[in-house]
C-alpha cells in the first residue's frame, strides 16, 4: 500500500498537470498562459489557496468515467491582490477544452458563495469551449447556477471577467452580467452564435475574430471594457482596475496616502480653444485635475464621444464621466448614454464618488438615433445620475445646452457641487439656433438679414453664453479659474467624504432598459 503522504503528493502533481504536457505546450504555442500561470501572475506571490483541487466529474456516458482529470477543468480558490482578498476561478483549456460540467460549475459556485459571504471581489478567468457536451442538461443547469449567483452578487461585490480564450453560446451571459469584461486581442472571442451558424442563417462570411474578437467588442459592440495585448497585460489591467474599488458595497474604496500642496495646474488655463466650435481633448482636462498618471479609462474605443474611467484625487478613488469634444463635438447619443449610465451605476453601487465634466452641445439628431431609441437610452443616463447617492461634483468647462445640461449631473438632479469655468455656456440652445427662432420676424424684415442675424446672435451670446445667470440662481455654486480646479475639487471631495443619502424605500426602481 502506498504511503498516505505519497498519495497526496502524487495527486497534487497530477492535478497541477491539468490536461497534460502536450496540451500545456499547445496553450503556450497559441501565446496563452495556462490557468495556473494566470492565477500565479494575478495574485500576490504565494497568496493563492486552492479549493477543490481533487474534484472530478461524475459523468459515465461516452466512457467519460475513464477520463477523469483532477480539478475538472477549472482552478478555483482565493488569494490577495495588493494585500486585499479576492476569490478567483480560472478555466483550464487543457482539460476538455475548459468546458463546463456540473462539477466544474459547482466549483465556481462555491467560490462565488464564499465571496458573497465574506464580501470580496470575484475574478473569473474564462477560457472554455462552453457547456460540456457529454453532460447535456446538467451542464446547462450549471451555467444557470452561475448566472443566478452573478445576479445575486451584482452590486454587492465587484465581479470581473477576463475572457482569455473562447466564450461562446449562452456562456457569454455570465461575463455579461459581471461589472467589467476584459478581453485579450487575437486570442479570445465572445459570441452567442459562431461564424458557421452566422453563415447558415444570414449567409455572411465572418471570422471568429471579426465576429466577436477583443477589438470588435472594444470598438463595435461595447461588450468589453478593457482590451489587453496579451495574457500578462490583461492580468496587469485586472490588478489596476481593482485598485480603485472597495471590497464590497458596504466598504469604502481604498485611499492612497497623499500630501496636499498648492495644487495649481497652469496647464489648464489655455485648454479651451478661442472658438467655441474648436475641439479639445477632455482627457487633457482629466489629467490636469487628477493625481499624476492615475486615470484608467474604461471603454476607451467605444462611444468615444463620452469618456469614462477611474482616477484618484488626493489619493481618493473617483469615477469620471466627461463629454469628449474631440468626437462628434461631445454630443450625447444612444451608445454614449448607455456607456456612461452603466459606469455611473457601478460607481454608485460601490461608493465611488463621481466627477462629471461637461461640454455638451445636446443630443445627436437624426432618424438613426430616434429609431434606435435615443429617448429610452438617453433616459438611462438621466436615471442613473438622479438615482446616485454617492458624492457628485460637476464642472462645466464649456457648453451645457438643452436637455443635456439637465442630464449631465446638474444641481437639479442631485449633484452636490457644481462648478463652471468662465468659458461655460449654459442655455437652452446655441446662439445661432436660438436667434433664428426667437428673432425670426425681425431678421426676415431687416434690410440685411445676415447682418441682423449676426447682431442678434451676438446679443443672445452676450446674455446667455456664460455661466453667470446659472450662478446667480445657485444652479452653479462657483465660477472658478481653470488653474485652481484641482485644488477646488480636492476640497470638494474631502468636504463630501461623509455624505449620507438614501433613496425612498422600494423594491427596486424601473430604469428604462
Ligand atoms: C466537451 C470539449 C468542448 C465541449 C472542446 N472540447 N469543447 N469537450 N465539451 N464543449 C474538447 C475537444 O473535444 C478537445 O478534446 C479539446 O477540448 C480541445 O478542443 P479543440 O477543438 O481541439 O480545440 P480548438 O481547435 O482550439 O477549438 C476550440 C473550440 C472547439 C473552438 C472551443 O473545441 C469547439 O468548437 N468546441 C465546441 C464549442 C461548443 O459548441 N460548445 C457548446 C456551446 S453551447 P481533445 O480530447 O480532442 O483534446 C454552450 C451553451 C451554454 O456552451 C449554455 C448556457 C446557458
Coordinates of C-alpha atoms and ligand atoms in Angstrom, one line a residue:
X1 CA 0.0 0.0 0.0
X2 CA 1.2 3.5 -0.9
X3 CA 2.2 5.7 2.0
X4 CA -0.6 8.4 2.5
X5 CA 1.7 11.4 2.1
X6 CA 2.9 9.9 -1.2
X7 CA -0.7 9.5 -2.5
X8 CA -1.4 13.1 -1.7
X9 CA 1.8 14.3 -3.3
X10 CA 1.1 12.3 -6.5
X11 CA -2.5 13.6 -6.7
X12 CA -1.3 17.3 -6.3
X13 CA 1.2 16.7 -9.0
X14 CA -1.4 15.2 -11.2
X15 CA -3.9 18.0 -10.6
X16 CA -1.2 20.6 -11.4
X17 CA -0.5 18.9 -14.7
X18 CA -4.1 19.6 -15.9
X19 CA -4.7 18.1 -19.4
X20 CA -1.1 17.1 -19.8
X21 CA 2.2 18.4 -21.1
X22 CA 1.3 18.4 -24.8
X23 CA -1.9 20.4 -24.2
X24 CA 0.0 22.9 -22.0
X25 CA 2.5 23.2 -24.8
X26 CA -0.3 23.8 -27.3
X27 CA -1.6 26.5 -25.0
X28 CA 1.8 28.2 -24.9
X29 CA 2.1 27.9 -28.7
X30 CA -1.1 29.9 -29.0
X31 CA 0.6 32.7 -26.9
X32 CA -1.6 31.8 -24.0
X33 CA -0.7 31.1 -20.4
X34 CA -2.3 28.2 -18.6
X35 CA -4.9 28.6 -15.9
X36 CA -2.4 28.1 -13.1
X37 CA 0.1 30.5 -14.6
X38 CA -2.6 33.2 -15.0
X39 CA -3.6 32.8 -11.3
X40 CA 0.1 32.9 -10.3
X41 CA 0.6 36.3 -12.0
X42 CA -2.7 37.7 -10.9
X43 CA -2.4 37.2 -7.2
X44 CA 0.3 38.4 -4.8
X45 CA 3.1 35.9 -4.7
X46 CA 2.4 32.9 -2.5
X47 CA -1.1 34.0 -1.6
X48 CA -3.1 31.5 -3.6
X49 CA -5.0 28.9 -1.7
X50 CA -6.7 26.3 -4.0
X51 CA -10.1 24.9 -3.2
X52 CA -11.4 21.7 -4.9
X53 CA -8.2 20.6 -6.5
X54 CA -9.1 17.0 -6.4
X55 CA -12.7 17.3 -7.7
X56 CA -13.6 15.1 -10.7
X57 CA -16.7 15.0 -12.8
X58 CA -19.5 12.4 -12.3
X59 CA -20.3 11.5 -15.9
X60 CA -20.3 7.9 -17.1
X61 CA -21.8 8.4 -20.6
X62 CA -19.4 8.2 -23.5
X63 CA -16.8 6.4 -21.4
X64 CA -16.2 9.7 -19.5
X65 CA -15.6 7.7 -16.3
X66 CA -12.4 6.5 -17.9
X67 CA -11.3 10.1 -18.4
X68 CA -11.1 11.7 -15.0
X69 CA -8.9 14.8 -14.7
X70 CA -8.4 16.1 -11.2
X71 CA -9.9 19.6 -10.8
X72 CA -12.2 19.0 -13.7
X73 CA -11.0 21.9 -15.9
X74 CA -11.2 24.8 -13.5
X75 CA -8.8 26.1 -10.9
X76 CA -10.6 27.8 -8.0
X77 CA -9.6 29.4 -4.8
X78 CA -8.7 32.6 -3.1
X79 CA -5.7 34.9 -2.5
X80 CA -4.8 38.5 -2.4
X81 CA -4.1 41.3 -4.8
X82 CA -2.1 44.2 -3.3
X83 CA -2.9 42.6 0.1
X84 CA -6.7 42.6 -0.4
X85 CA -8.7 39.3 -0.5
X86 CA -10.1 38.2 -3.8
X87 CA -11.8 34.9 -5.0
X88 CA -10.8 33.6 -8.3
X89 CA -11.5 30.9 -10.8
X90 CA -9.6 30.1 -14.0
X91 CA -10.9 27.7 -16.6
X92 CA -8.3 25.3 -17.8
X93 CA -8.5 24.8 -21.6
X94 CA -6.1 21.9 -21.4
X95 CA -8.9 19.8 -19.7
X96 CA -11.8 19.0 -22.1
X97 CA -11.3 22.4 -23.7
X98 CA -12.2 24.1 -20.3
X99 CA -15.8 23.0 -20.9
X100 CA -18.2 23.4 -18.1
X101 CA -19.5 20.3 -16.4
X102 CA -21.8 20.0 -13.5
X103 CA -18.9 19.7 -11.0
X104 CA -16.9 22.4 -12.8
X105 CA -19.9 24.7 -12.2
X106 CA -20.2 23.6 -8.6
X107 CA -16.6 24.7 -8.0
X108 CA -17.2 28.1 -9.4
X109 CA -20.5 28.5 -7.4
X110 CA -18.6 27.6 -4.2
X111 CA -16.1 30.4 -4.8
X112 CA -18.9 32.8 -5.6
X113 CA -20.8 31.9 -2.5
X114 CA -17.7 32.4 -0.3
X115 CA -17.0 35.7 -2.0
X116 CA -20.6 36.9 -1.2
X117 CA -20.5 35.7 2.4
X118 CA -17.1 37.3 3.0
X119 CA -17.6 40.4 1.0
X120 CA -14.7 40.3 -1.5
X121 CA -14.5 40.6 -5.3
X122 CA -14.7 37.6 -7.7
X123 CA -12.5 37.4 -10.7
X124 CA -13.2 34.9 -13.4
X125 CA -10.6 34.0 -16.0
X126 CA -12.6 32.4 -18.8
X127 CA -11.2 30.1 -21.4
X128 CA -13.8 27.5 -22.3
X129 CA -15.4 25.6 -25.1
X130 CA -18.7 26.1 -23.4
X131 CA -21.2 23.5 -22.0
X132 CA -19.5 20.1 -21.6
X133 CA -21.2 18.3 -24.5
X134 CA -21.1 14.9 -22.9
X135 CA -23.2 16.2 -19.9
X136 CA -26.2 17.7 -21.6
X137 CA -28.6 19.5 -19.4
X138 CA -26.5 19.1 -16.2
X139 CA -24.0 21.4 -17.8
X140 CA -26.7 23.9 -18.8
X141 CA -28.0 23.8 -15.3
X142 CA -24.5 24.5 -14.0
X143 CA -24.4 27.6 -16.2
X144 CA -27.7 28.8 -14.9
X145 CA -26.5 28.3 -11.3
X146 CA -23.6 30.6 -12.1
X147 CA -25.9 33.2 -13.8
X148 CA -28.2 33.2 -10.8
X149 CA -25.2 34.0 -8.5
X150 CA -23.9 36.6 -10.8
X151 CA -27.2 38.5 -10.4
X152 CA -27.4 38.0 -6.7
X153 CA -23.8 39.3 -6.3
X154 CA -24.4 42.3 -8.6
X155 CA -24.0 45.5 -6.6
X156 CA -22.8 43.5 -3.5
X157 CA -19.3 42.6 -4.5
X158 CA -17.3 43.7 -7.6
X159 CA -17.3 41.0 -10.3
X160 CA -14.6 41.0 -13.0
X161 CA -14.4 38.7 -16.0
X162 CA -11.4 38.2 -18.2
X163 CA -12.1 36.4 -21.4
X164 CA -8.8 34.8 -22.4
X165 CA -10.0 32.2 -24.9
X166 CA -13.2 31.0 -26.4
X167 CA -16.5 32.1 -24.8
X168 CA -19.5 31.1 -26.9
X169 CA -23.2 30.4 -26.8
X170 CA -25.0 31.0 -23.5
X171 CA -21.7 31.0 -21.7
X172 CA -21.3 34.7 -22.7
X173 CA -24.0 35.6 -20.3
X174 CA -22.0 35.1 -17.1
X175 CA -19.3 37.7 -18.1
X176 CA -22.1 39.9 -19.5
X177 CA -23.7 40.1 -16.0
X178 CA -20.4 40.9 -14.2
X179 CA -19.2 44.5 -13.8
X180 CA -16.3 44.5 -16.1
X181 CA -15.2 42.4 -19.1
X182 CA -11.6 42.3 -20.3
X183 CA -10.6 40.6 -23.5
X184 CA -7.2 39.6 -24.9
X185 CA -6.7 40.7 -28.5
X186 CA -6.3 37.9 -31.1
X187 CA -6.7 35.1 -28.6
X188 CA -10.2 35.5 -27.2
X189 CA -13.7 35.7 -28.6
X190 CA -17.3 36.0 -27.4
X191 CA -20.4 35.4 -29.5
X192 CA -23.8 33.9 -29.0
X193 CA -23.6 32.1 -32.3
X194 CA -20.4 31.4 -34.1
X195 CA -19.3 32.0 -37.7
X196 CA -20.8 28.7 -39.0
X197 CA -24.2 29.4 -37.7
X198 CA -24.0 33.0 -39.0
X199 CA -23.1 31.7 -42.4
X200 CA -26.1 29.3 -42.4
X201 CA -28.6 31.9 -41.2
X202 CA -27.5 35.2 -42.7
X203 CA -25.1 34.0 -45.4
X204 CA -22.4 36.3 -44.0
X205 CA -18.8 35.2 -44.1
X206 CA -17.1 36.4 -41.0
X207 CA -14.1 35.1 -38.9
X208 CA -14.3 34.5 -35.2
X209 CA -12.0 37.5 -34.6
X210 CA -14.2 39.8 -36.7
X211 CA -17.4 38.5 -35.3
X212 CA -16.5 38.5 -31.6
X213 CA -12.8 39.2 -31.0
X214 CA -11.5 41.6 -28.5
X215 CA -11.1 44.5 -30.9
X216 CA -14.7 44.0 -32.2
X217 CA -16.1 44.1 -28.7
X218 CA -13.9 47.0 -27.6
X219 CA -14.9 49.2 -30.6
X220 CA -18.2 48.0 -32.2
X221 CA -20.4 46.4 -29.5
X222 CA -19.0 47.9 -26.3
X223 CA -19.2 44.4 -24.7
X224 CA -15.7 44.6 -23.5
X225 CA -14.5 47.4 -21.2
X226 CA -10.7 46.9 -21.5
X227 CA -8.7 45.3 -24.2
X228 CA -5.4 43.7 -23.5
X229 CA -2.5 42.9 -25.8
X230 CA -1.7 39.5 -24.2
X231 CA -2.4 37.5 -21.1
X232 CA 0.1 39.3 -18.9
X233 CA -1.2 42.7 -19.9
X234 CA -4.8 41.5 -19.2
X235 CA -3.7 40.4 -15.7
X236 CA -2.0 43.7 -15.0
X237 CA -5.1 45.5 -16.1
X238 CA -7.3 43.5 -13.7
X239 CA -4.9 44.3 -10.8
X240 CA -5.1 48.0 -11.6
X241 CA -8.8 48.1 -12.1
X242 CA -9.4 46.5 -8.7
X243 CA -7.2 49.1 -7.0
X244 CA -10.0 51.7 -7.4
X245 CA -12.7 49.6 -5.9
X246 CA -13.8 48.7 -2.4
X247 CA -14.2 45.1 -1.4
X248 CA -17.9 45.3 -1.3
X249 CA -20.9 47.7 -1.3
X250 CA -20.5 48.4 2.4
X251 CA -16.8 49.2 2.2
X252 CA -15.1 52.4 1.1
X253 CA -12.7 52.5 -1.8
X254 CA -9.0 52.3 -0.7
X255 CA -7.3 55.7 -0.2
X256 CA -3.7 56.2 -1.1
X257 CA -1.6 58.4 1.1
X258 CA -1.3 62.0 -0.3
X259 CA 0.1 65.3 0.9
X260 CA -1.8 68.2 -0.5
X261 CA 0.4 71.0 -1.8
X262 CA -0.7 74.2 -3.7
X263 CA -2.2 72.0 -6.5
X264 CA -2.5 74.8 -9.1
X265 CA -2.3 73.4 -12.6
X266 CA -1.3 76.2 -15.0
X267 CA -1.7 73.8 -18.0
X268 CA -5.5 74.0 -17.7
X269 CA -5.5 77.8 -18.3
X270 CA -5.4 77.6 -22.1
X271 CA -7.1 74.3 -22.7
X272 CA -10.3 75.8 -24.0
X273 CA -9.7 76.9 -27.6
X274 CA -10.6 80.5 -28.6
X275 CA -13.5 79.5 -30.8
X276 CA -16.3 77.5 -29.2
X277 CA -16.6 75.2 -32.2
X278 CA -13.0 74.1 -31.9
X279 CA -12.4 70.7 -30.3
X280 CA -10.0 69.9 -27.5
X281 CA -9.3 66.6 -25.7
X282 CA -11.3 66.2 -22.5
X283 CA -8.6 63.7 -21.4
X284 CA -6.3 66.7 -21.0
X285 CA -8.7 68.2 -18.6
X286 CA -9.0 65.0 -16.7
X287 CA -5.2 64.7 -16.5
X288 CA -4.9 68.3 -15.3
X289 CA -7.3 67.5 -12.4
X290 CA -6.4 64.1 -11.1
X291 CA -3.4 62.7 -9.4
X292 CA -0.4 62.1 -11.7
X293 CA -1.0 59.1 -14.0
X294 CA -4.0 57.9 -12.0
X295 CA -6.6 57.9 -14.8
X296 CA -7.7 54.5 -16.0
X297 CA -10.0 54.9 -19.0
X298 CA -12.7 52.3 -19.4
X299 CA -14.4 51.6 -22.8
X300 CA -11.9 53.9 -24.5
X301 CA -12.6 52.6 -28.0
X302 CA -16.4 52.6 -28.0
X303 CA -18.8 55.6 -27.9
X304 CA -15.8 57.9 -27.9
X305 CA -18.0 61.0 -27.6
X306 CA -18.0 60.4 -23.9
X307 CA -15.1 59.3 -21.7
X308 CA -15.5 57.3 -18.5
X309 CA -12.9 55.9 -16.2
X310 CA -11.4 55.8 -12.7
X311 CA -8.8 58.1 -11.2
X312 CA -7.6 59.4 -7.9
X313 CA -7.8 62.9 -6.5
X314 CA -5.6 63.5 -3.5
X315 CA -5.4 59.7 -3.1
X316 CA -9.2 59.2 -3.2
X317 CA -10.8 57.0 -5.9
X318 CA -13.3 58.8 -8.1
X319 CA -15.2 57.8 -11.2
X320 CA -15.1 60.3 -14.1
X321 CA -17.7 60.9 -16.8
X322 CA -16.8 63.6 -19.4
X323 CA -18.2 64.7 -22.7
X324 CA -15.5 64.4 -25.4
X325 CA -15.5 67.4 -27.8
X326 CA -12.9 65.6 -29.9
X327 CA -15.6 63.1 -31.1
X328 CA -18.9 64.2 -32.5
X329 CA -18.4 67.5 -30.7
X330 CA -19.2 65.6 -27.4
X331 CA -22.9 65.1 -28.2
X332 CA -24.9 62.6 -26.3
X333 CA -26.2 59.7 -28.3
X334 CA -27.5 56.1 -27.8
X335 CA -24.2 54.5 -27.1
X336 CA -22.6 57.2 -25.1
X337 CA -25.7 57.4 -22.8
X338 CA -25.6 53.6 -22.3
X339 CA -21.9 53.6 -21.7
X340 CA -21.9 56.3 -19.1
X341 CA -25.1 55.2 -17.4
X342 CA -23.7 51.8 -16.7
X343 CA -20.5 53.3 -15.3
X344 CA -22.4 55.7 -13.1
X345 CA -24.4 52.8 -11.6
X346 CA -21.2 50.9 -11.0
X347 CA -19.6 53.8 -9.1
X348 CA -22.8 54.4 -7.1
X349 CA -23.1 50.7 -6.2
X350 CA -19.6 50.7 -4.8
X351 CA -19.4 54.1 -3.1
X352 CA -17.1 55.7 -5.6
X353 CA -17.7 59.5 -5.8
X354 CA -18.3 60.9 -9.3
X355 CA -16.8 63.8 -11.1
X356 CA -18.7 64.9 -14.2
X357 CA -17.0 67.1 -16.8
X358 CA -19.5 68.8 -19.1
X359 CA -19.0 70.2 -22.6
X360 CA -22.1 69.0 -24.5
X361 CA -24.0 70.7 -27.4
X362 CA -27.0 68.5 -26.8
X363 CA -28.4 65.2 -28.1
X364 CA -27.5 63.9 -31.6
X365 CA -30.3 64.5 -34.0
X366 CA -31.4 62.1 -36.8
X367 CA -33.6 59.1 -37.7
X368 CA -30.8 56.7 -36.8
X369 CA -30.8 58.0 -33.2
X370 CA -34.5 58.3 -32.8
X371 CA -35.2 54.9 -34.3
X372 CA -32.6 53.3 -32.1
X373 CA -34.2 54.7 -29.0
X374 CA -32.3 57.8 -28.0
X375 CA -35.3 58.6 -25.8
X376 CA -35.1 55.4 -23.8
X377 CA -31.3 55.3 -23.9
X378 CA -30.8 58.9 -23.0
X379 CA -33.2 58.4 -20.1
X380 CA -30.8 55.7 -18.7
X381 CA -28.1 58.3 -18.0
X382 CA -30.6 60.8 -16.5
X383 CA -32.0 58.0 -14.4
X384 CA -28.5 56.8 -13.3
X385 CA -27.4 60.2 -12.2
X386 CA -30.7 61.0 -10.5
X387 CA -30.5 57.7 -8.6
X388 CA -26.9 58.0 -7.5
X389 CA -26.3 58.8 -3.8
X390 CA -22.5 59.0 -3.8
X391 CA -20.8 62.4 -3.7
X392 CA -21.3 64.0 -7.1
X393 CA -19.4 67.0 -8.4
X394 CA -19.8 68.7 -11.8
X395 CA -17.6 71.0 -13.7
X396 CA -18.9 72.7 -16.9
X397 CA -15.9 73.6 -19.0
X398 CA -17.8 75.0 -22.0
X399 CA -21.2 74.0 -23.5
X400 CA -24.1 72.8 -21.4
X401 CA -27.1 73.1 -23.7
X402 CA -30.6 72.0 -23.6
X403 CA -31.7 68.7 -22.0
X404 CA -28.1 67.6 -21.9
X405 CA -27.5 70.4 -19.3
X406 CA -30.0 68.7 -17.0
X407 CA -28.8 65.2 -17.7
X408 CA -25.1 65.8 -17.1
X409 CA -25.3 65.8 -13.3
X410 CA -27.0 69.1 -12.9
X411 CA -27.8 70.5 -9.5
X412 CA -31.4 69.8 -10.2
X413 CA -30.9 66.0 -10.3
X414 CA -29.0 65.9 -7.1
X415 CA -25.4 66.9 -7.8
X416 CA -23.7 68.2 -4.6
X417 CA -21.2 70.8 -6.0
X418 CA -21.5 72.4 -9.4
X419 CA -18.6 74.4 -10.8
X420 CA -18.2 76.2 -14.1
X421 CA -15.2 77.7 -15.8
X422 CA -15.6 81.3 -17.2
X423 CA -15.8 79.8 -20.6
X424 CA -19.1 77.9 -19.8
X425 CA -22.1 78.5 -22.0
X426 CA -25.4 77.4 -20.3
X427 CA -28.5 77.9 -22.3
X428 CA -31.5 76.2 -24.0
X429 CA -29.6 76.1 -27.3
X430 CA -26.7 77.7 -29.2
X431 CA -26.9 81.4 -30.0
X432 CA -27.5 80.9 -33.8
X433 CA -30.3 78.5 -33.5
X434 CA -31.9 80.4 -30.7
X435 CA -31.7 83.8 -32.6
X436 CA -33.2 82.2 -35.7
X437 CA -36.2 81.1 -33.7
X438 CA -36.9 84.0 -31.4
X439 CA -35.9 86.8 -33.7
X440 CA -37.2 85.2 -37.0
X441 CA -39.6 88.0 -37.8
X442 CA -37.1 90.8 -37.2
X443 CA -34.4 89.1 -39.2
X444 CA -36.7 88.4 -42.1
X445 CA -37.9 92.0 -42.2
X446 CA -34.4 93.5 -41.8
X447 CA -32.7 95.2 -44.8
X448 CA -29.7 92.9 -44.4
X449 CA -31.0 89.7 -42.8
X450 CA -27.5 88.2 -42.5
X451 CA -26.2 91.2 -40.5
X452 CA -29.4 91.2 -38.4
X453 CA -28.9 87.6 -37.5
X454 CA -25.3 88.2 -36.6
X455 CA -26.3 91.1 -34.4
X456 CA -29.0 89.1 -32.6
X457 CA -26.7 86.1 -32.3
X458 CA -24.1 88.3 -30.5
X459 CA -26.8 89.8 -28.3
X460 CA -28.0 86.3 -27.3
X461 CA -24.5 85.0 -26.8
X462 CA -23.6 88.0 -24.6
X463 CA -26.7 87.3 -22.4
X464 CA -26.7 83.5 -22.2
X465 CA -23.4 82.0 -23.4
X466 CA -21.8 82.4 -20.0
X467 CA -22.1 80.8 -16.5
X468 CA -23.3 83.8 -14.6
X469 CA -27.1 83.5 -14.9
X470 CA -27.0 79.9 -13.7
X471 CA -24.6 81.0 -10.9
X472 CA -27.0 83.8 -9.9
X473 CA -29.7 81.2 -9.4
X474 CA -27.4 78.9 -7.4
X475 CA -27.5 76.2 -10.1
X476 CA -23.8 76.7 -10.3
X477 CA -22.1 77.0 -6.9
X478 CA -19.0 78.8 -8.1
X479 CA -17.3 80.0 -11.3
X480 CA -13.6 79.0 -11.0
X481 CA -10.4 79.6 -12.9
X482 CA -9.2 76.5 -14.7
X483 CA -5.8 76.6 -12.9
X484 CA -7.4 76.3 -9.5
X485 CA -9.8 73.5 -10.5
X486 CA -7.8 70.6 -9.0
X487 CA -7.5 72.5 -5.7
X488 CA -11.2 73.2 -5.6
X489 CA -12.1 69.6 -6.4
X490 CA -9.8 68.2 -3.8
X491 CA -11.5 70.3 -1.2
X492 CA -15.0 69.5 -2.5
X493 CA -14.5 65.7 -2.4
X494 CA -13.0 66.0 1.1
X495 CA -16.0 68.0 2.2
X496 CA -18.4 65.4 0.8
X497 CA -16.5 62.5 2.2
X498 CA -19.1 61.5 4.8
X499 CA -22.2 62.2 2.6
X500 CA -25.2 60.1 3.6
X501 CA -28.2 60.0 1.2
X502 CA -30.7 57.3 0.8
X503 CA -33.4 56.5 -1.8
X504 CA -37.1 56.2 -0.9
X505 CA -37.9 52.6 0.3
X506 CA -38.7 50.5 -2.7
X507 CA -38.1 47.0 -4.1
X508 CA -36.0 48.4 -6.9
X509 CA -36.5 51.2 -9.4
X510 CA -37.5 50.6 -13.0
X511 CA -34.6 52.1 -15.0
X512 CA -35.6 52.4 -18.7
X513 CA -33.8 49.4 -20.0
Ligands
LIG1 C1 -16.5 18.8 -24.3 C2 -14.9 19.9 -25.5 C3 -15.8 21.0 -25.7 C4 -17.1 21.0 -25.1 C5 -13.9 21.5 -26.6 N1 -13.8 20.3 -26.1 N2 -15.2 22.0 -26.4 N3 -15.3 18.9 -24.8 N4 -17.4 19.8 -24.4 N5 -18.0 22.0 -25.2 C6 -12.6 19.4 -26.1 C7 -12.3 18.9 -27.5 O1 -13.0 17.7 -27.8 C8 -10.8 18.7 -27.4 O2 -10.6 17.5 -26.8 C9 -10.3 19.8 -26.5 O3 -11.5 20.2 -25.8 C10 -9.8 21.0 -27.3 O4 -10.7 21.3 -28.3 P1 -10.2 21.6 -29.8 O5 -11.4 21.6 -30.6 O6 -9.1 20.6 -30.1 O7 -9.5 23.0 -29.6 P2 -9.6 24.2 -30.7 O8 -9.3 23.7 -32.1 O9 -8.7 25.3 -30.1 O10 -11.1 24.7 -30.7 C11 -11.7 25.2 -29.6 C12 -13.2 25.4 -29.8 C13 -13.8 24.0 -30.2 C14 -13.5 26.4 -30.9 C15 -13.8 25.9 -28.5 O11 -13.3 23.0 -29.3 C16 -15.3 24.0 -30.2 O12 -15.9 24.5 -31.2 N6 -15.9 23.4 -29.2 C17 -17.3 23.2 -29.1 C18 -17.9 24.5 -28.7 C19 -19.4 24.4 -28.5 O13 -20.1 24.3 -29.4 N7 -19.7 24.4 -27.2 C20 -21.1 24.3 -26.8 C21 -21.6 25.8 -26.9 S1 -23.2 26.0 -26.4 P3 -9.3 16.5 -27.1 O14 -9.5 15.4 -26.2 O15 -9.5 16.2 -28.5 O16 -8.1 17.3 -26.8 C22 -23.0 26.3 -24.9 C23 -24.3 26.6 -24.2 C24 -24.1 27.2 -22.9 O17 -22.0 26.4 -24.3 C25 -25.5 27.5 -22.5 C26 -25.5 28.2 -21.2 C27 -26.9 28.6 -20.9

